[in-house]
Tab-separated table of C-alpha atoms in Angstrom:
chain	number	residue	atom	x	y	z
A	6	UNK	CA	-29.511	64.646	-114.342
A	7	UNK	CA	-29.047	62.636	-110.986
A	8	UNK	CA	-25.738	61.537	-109.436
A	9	UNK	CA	-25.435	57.585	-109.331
A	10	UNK	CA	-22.980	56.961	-106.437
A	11	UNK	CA	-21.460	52.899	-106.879
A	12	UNK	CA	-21.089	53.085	-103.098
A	13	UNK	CA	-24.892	53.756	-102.156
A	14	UNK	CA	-27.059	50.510	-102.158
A	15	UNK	CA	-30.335	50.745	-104.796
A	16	UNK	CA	-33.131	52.007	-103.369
A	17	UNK	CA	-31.497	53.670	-100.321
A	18	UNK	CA	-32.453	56.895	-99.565
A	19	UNK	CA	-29.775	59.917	-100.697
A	20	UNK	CA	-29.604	63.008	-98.569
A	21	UNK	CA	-27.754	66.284	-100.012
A	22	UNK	CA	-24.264	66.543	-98.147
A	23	UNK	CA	-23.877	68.355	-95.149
A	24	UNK	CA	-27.854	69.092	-94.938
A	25	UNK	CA	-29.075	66.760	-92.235
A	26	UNK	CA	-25.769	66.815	-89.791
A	27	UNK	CA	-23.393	63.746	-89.205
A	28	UNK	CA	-25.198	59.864	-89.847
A	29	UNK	CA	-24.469	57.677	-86.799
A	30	UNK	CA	-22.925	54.751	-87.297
A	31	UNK	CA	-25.208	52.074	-85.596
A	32	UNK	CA	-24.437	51.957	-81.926
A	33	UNK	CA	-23.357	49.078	-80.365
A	34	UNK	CA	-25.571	46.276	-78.553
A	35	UNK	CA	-25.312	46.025	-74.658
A	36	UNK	CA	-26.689	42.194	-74.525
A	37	UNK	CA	-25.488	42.444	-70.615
A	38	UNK	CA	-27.756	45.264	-69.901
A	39	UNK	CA	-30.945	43.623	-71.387
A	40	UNK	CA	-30.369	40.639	-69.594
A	41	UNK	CA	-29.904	42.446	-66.286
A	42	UNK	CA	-33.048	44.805	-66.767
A	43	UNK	CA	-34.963	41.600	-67.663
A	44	UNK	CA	-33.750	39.627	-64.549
A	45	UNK	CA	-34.255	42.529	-62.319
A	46	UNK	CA	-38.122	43.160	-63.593
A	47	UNK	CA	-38.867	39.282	-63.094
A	48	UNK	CA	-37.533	39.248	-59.678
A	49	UNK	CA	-39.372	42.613	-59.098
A	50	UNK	CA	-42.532	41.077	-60.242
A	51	UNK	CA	-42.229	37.243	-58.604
A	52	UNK	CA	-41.739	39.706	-55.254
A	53	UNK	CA	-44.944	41.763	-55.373
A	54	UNK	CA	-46.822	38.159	-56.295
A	55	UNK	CA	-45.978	36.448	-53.686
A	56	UNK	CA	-46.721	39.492	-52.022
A	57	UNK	CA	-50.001	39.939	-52.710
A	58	UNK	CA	-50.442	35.942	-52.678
A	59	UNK	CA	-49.886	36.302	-49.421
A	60	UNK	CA	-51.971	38.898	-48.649
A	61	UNK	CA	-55.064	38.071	-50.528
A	62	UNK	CA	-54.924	34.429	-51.829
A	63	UNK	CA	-55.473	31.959	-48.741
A	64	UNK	CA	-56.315	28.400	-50.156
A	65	UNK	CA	-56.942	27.147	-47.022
A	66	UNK	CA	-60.412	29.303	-46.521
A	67	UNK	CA	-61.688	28.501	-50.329
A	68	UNK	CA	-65.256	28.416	-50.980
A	69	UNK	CA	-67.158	27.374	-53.693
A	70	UNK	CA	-70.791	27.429	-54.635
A	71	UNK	CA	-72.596	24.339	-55.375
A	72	UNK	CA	-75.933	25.363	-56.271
A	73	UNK	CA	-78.386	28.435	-55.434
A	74	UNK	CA	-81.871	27.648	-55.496
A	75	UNK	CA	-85.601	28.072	-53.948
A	76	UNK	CA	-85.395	31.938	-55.627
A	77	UNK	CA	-88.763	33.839	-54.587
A	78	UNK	CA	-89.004	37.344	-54.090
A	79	UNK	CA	-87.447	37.841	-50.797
A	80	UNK	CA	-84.784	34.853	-50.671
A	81	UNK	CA	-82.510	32.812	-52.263
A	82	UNK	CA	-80.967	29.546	-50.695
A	83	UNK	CA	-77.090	29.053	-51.263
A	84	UNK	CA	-75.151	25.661	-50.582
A	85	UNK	CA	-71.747	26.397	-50.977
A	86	UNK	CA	-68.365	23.744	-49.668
A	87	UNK	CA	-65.670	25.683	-48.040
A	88	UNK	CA	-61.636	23.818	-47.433
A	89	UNK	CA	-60.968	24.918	-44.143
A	90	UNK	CA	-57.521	23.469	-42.262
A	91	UNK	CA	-58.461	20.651	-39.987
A	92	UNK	CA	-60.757	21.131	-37.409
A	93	UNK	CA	-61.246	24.589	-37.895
A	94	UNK	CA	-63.534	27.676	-38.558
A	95	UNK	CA	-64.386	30.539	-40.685
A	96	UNK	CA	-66.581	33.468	-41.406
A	97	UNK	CA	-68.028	33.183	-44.926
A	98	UNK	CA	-69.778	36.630	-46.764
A	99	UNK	CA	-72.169	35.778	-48.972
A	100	UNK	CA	-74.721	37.716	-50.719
A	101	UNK	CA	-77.386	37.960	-53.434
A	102	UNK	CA	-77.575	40.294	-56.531
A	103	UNK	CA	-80.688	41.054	-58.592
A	104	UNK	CA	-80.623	40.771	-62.028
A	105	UNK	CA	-79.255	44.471	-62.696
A	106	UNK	CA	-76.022	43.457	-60.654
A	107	UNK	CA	-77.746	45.560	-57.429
A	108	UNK	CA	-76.527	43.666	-54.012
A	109	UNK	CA	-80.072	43.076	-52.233
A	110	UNK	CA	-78.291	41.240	-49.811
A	111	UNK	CA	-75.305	40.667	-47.669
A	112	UNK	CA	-74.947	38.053	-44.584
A	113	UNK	CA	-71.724	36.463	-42.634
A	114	UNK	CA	-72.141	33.118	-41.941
A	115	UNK	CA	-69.990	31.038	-39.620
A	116	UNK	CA	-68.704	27.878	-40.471
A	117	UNK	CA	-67.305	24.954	-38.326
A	118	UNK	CA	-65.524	21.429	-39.306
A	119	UNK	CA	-65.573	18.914	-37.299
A	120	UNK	CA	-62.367	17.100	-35.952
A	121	UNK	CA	-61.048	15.509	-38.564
A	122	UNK	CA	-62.806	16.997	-41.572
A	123	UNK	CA	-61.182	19.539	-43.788
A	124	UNK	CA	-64.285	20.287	-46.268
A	125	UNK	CA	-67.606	21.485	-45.190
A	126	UNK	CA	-70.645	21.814	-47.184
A	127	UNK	CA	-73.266	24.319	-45.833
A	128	UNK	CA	-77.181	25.768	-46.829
A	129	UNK	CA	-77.697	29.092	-45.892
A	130	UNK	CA	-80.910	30.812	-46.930
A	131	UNK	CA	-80.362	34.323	-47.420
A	132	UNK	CA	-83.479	37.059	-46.379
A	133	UNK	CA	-83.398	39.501	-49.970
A	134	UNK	CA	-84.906	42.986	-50.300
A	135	UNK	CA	-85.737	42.081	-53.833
A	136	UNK	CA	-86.090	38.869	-56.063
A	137	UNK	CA	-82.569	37.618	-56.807
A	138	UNK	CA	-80.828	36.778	-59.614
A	139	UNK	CA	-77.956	34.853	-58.332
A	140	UNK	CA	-76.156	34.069	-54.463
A	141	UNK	CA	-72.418	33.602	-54.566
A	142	UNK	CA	-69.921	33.616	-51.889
A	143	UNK	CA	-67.791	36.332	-51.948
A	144	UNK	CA	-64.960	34.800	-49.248
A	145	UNK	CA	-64.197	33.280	-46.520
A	146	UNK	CA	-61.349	34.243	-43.869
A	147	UNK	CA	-60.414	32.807	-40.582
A	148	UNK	CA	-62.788	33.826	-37.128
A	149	UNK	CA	-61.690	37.321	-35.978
């Protein structure tokens, strides 16, 4: 025969007295602490993006390819626009990868705007070691 207790909820779990140690009472919530941690690992986080933003994400120097075309075995033609700020220069890398993902090849190219102009568009024909797949730019920074 089993003990009904009018206290004990149905379908709650009974434990033999003194068996499993002391039940804890449900601890109390620290909304303040959350709230801190939370604010704390946002700022952390906003700090090492702008970081890194700063670091590796210069909008100034974007690039972006328009088309690559005349593919043979040995070449591959890229025309690519880069922003640049007003007047000035860059070094663009670009290269060429064959259909496996293999670089077959890798060139800096300078680029120059004119007065004035803040976009330029360029052709470059790249000299391969194999028949490419595809030519990208890969970045562009300011002159060293």
């Amino acid at each position: 025969m089993t003990e009904t207790h009018a206290t004990i909820p149905p379908g709650a779990p009974v434990f033999p007295p003194g068996r499993y140690g002391r039940r804890r009472e449900p601890g109390r919530r620290r909304p303040l602490l959350t709230v801190l941690l939370v604010v704390v690992s946002v700022a952390a986080l906003t700090a090492v993006s702008v970081r890194l933003y700063r670091q590796y994400g210069d909008p100034t120097y974007d690039a972006q390819v328009i088309t690559y075309t005349d593919i043979t075995d040995n070449q591959v033609v890229v025309d690519f626009r880069v922003n640049l700020p007003e007047g000035g220069s860059a070094v663009c890398l670009l290269r060429a990868r064959d259909n496996a993902g293999a670089e077959v090849a890798r060139e800096e190219v300078p680029v120059t705007a004119t007065e004035g102009q803040r976009q330029v568009t360029v052709r470059h024909r790249l000299t391969t070691t194999a028949r490419p797949f595809i030519g990208e730019v890969v970045r562009c920074r300011p002159p060293a």
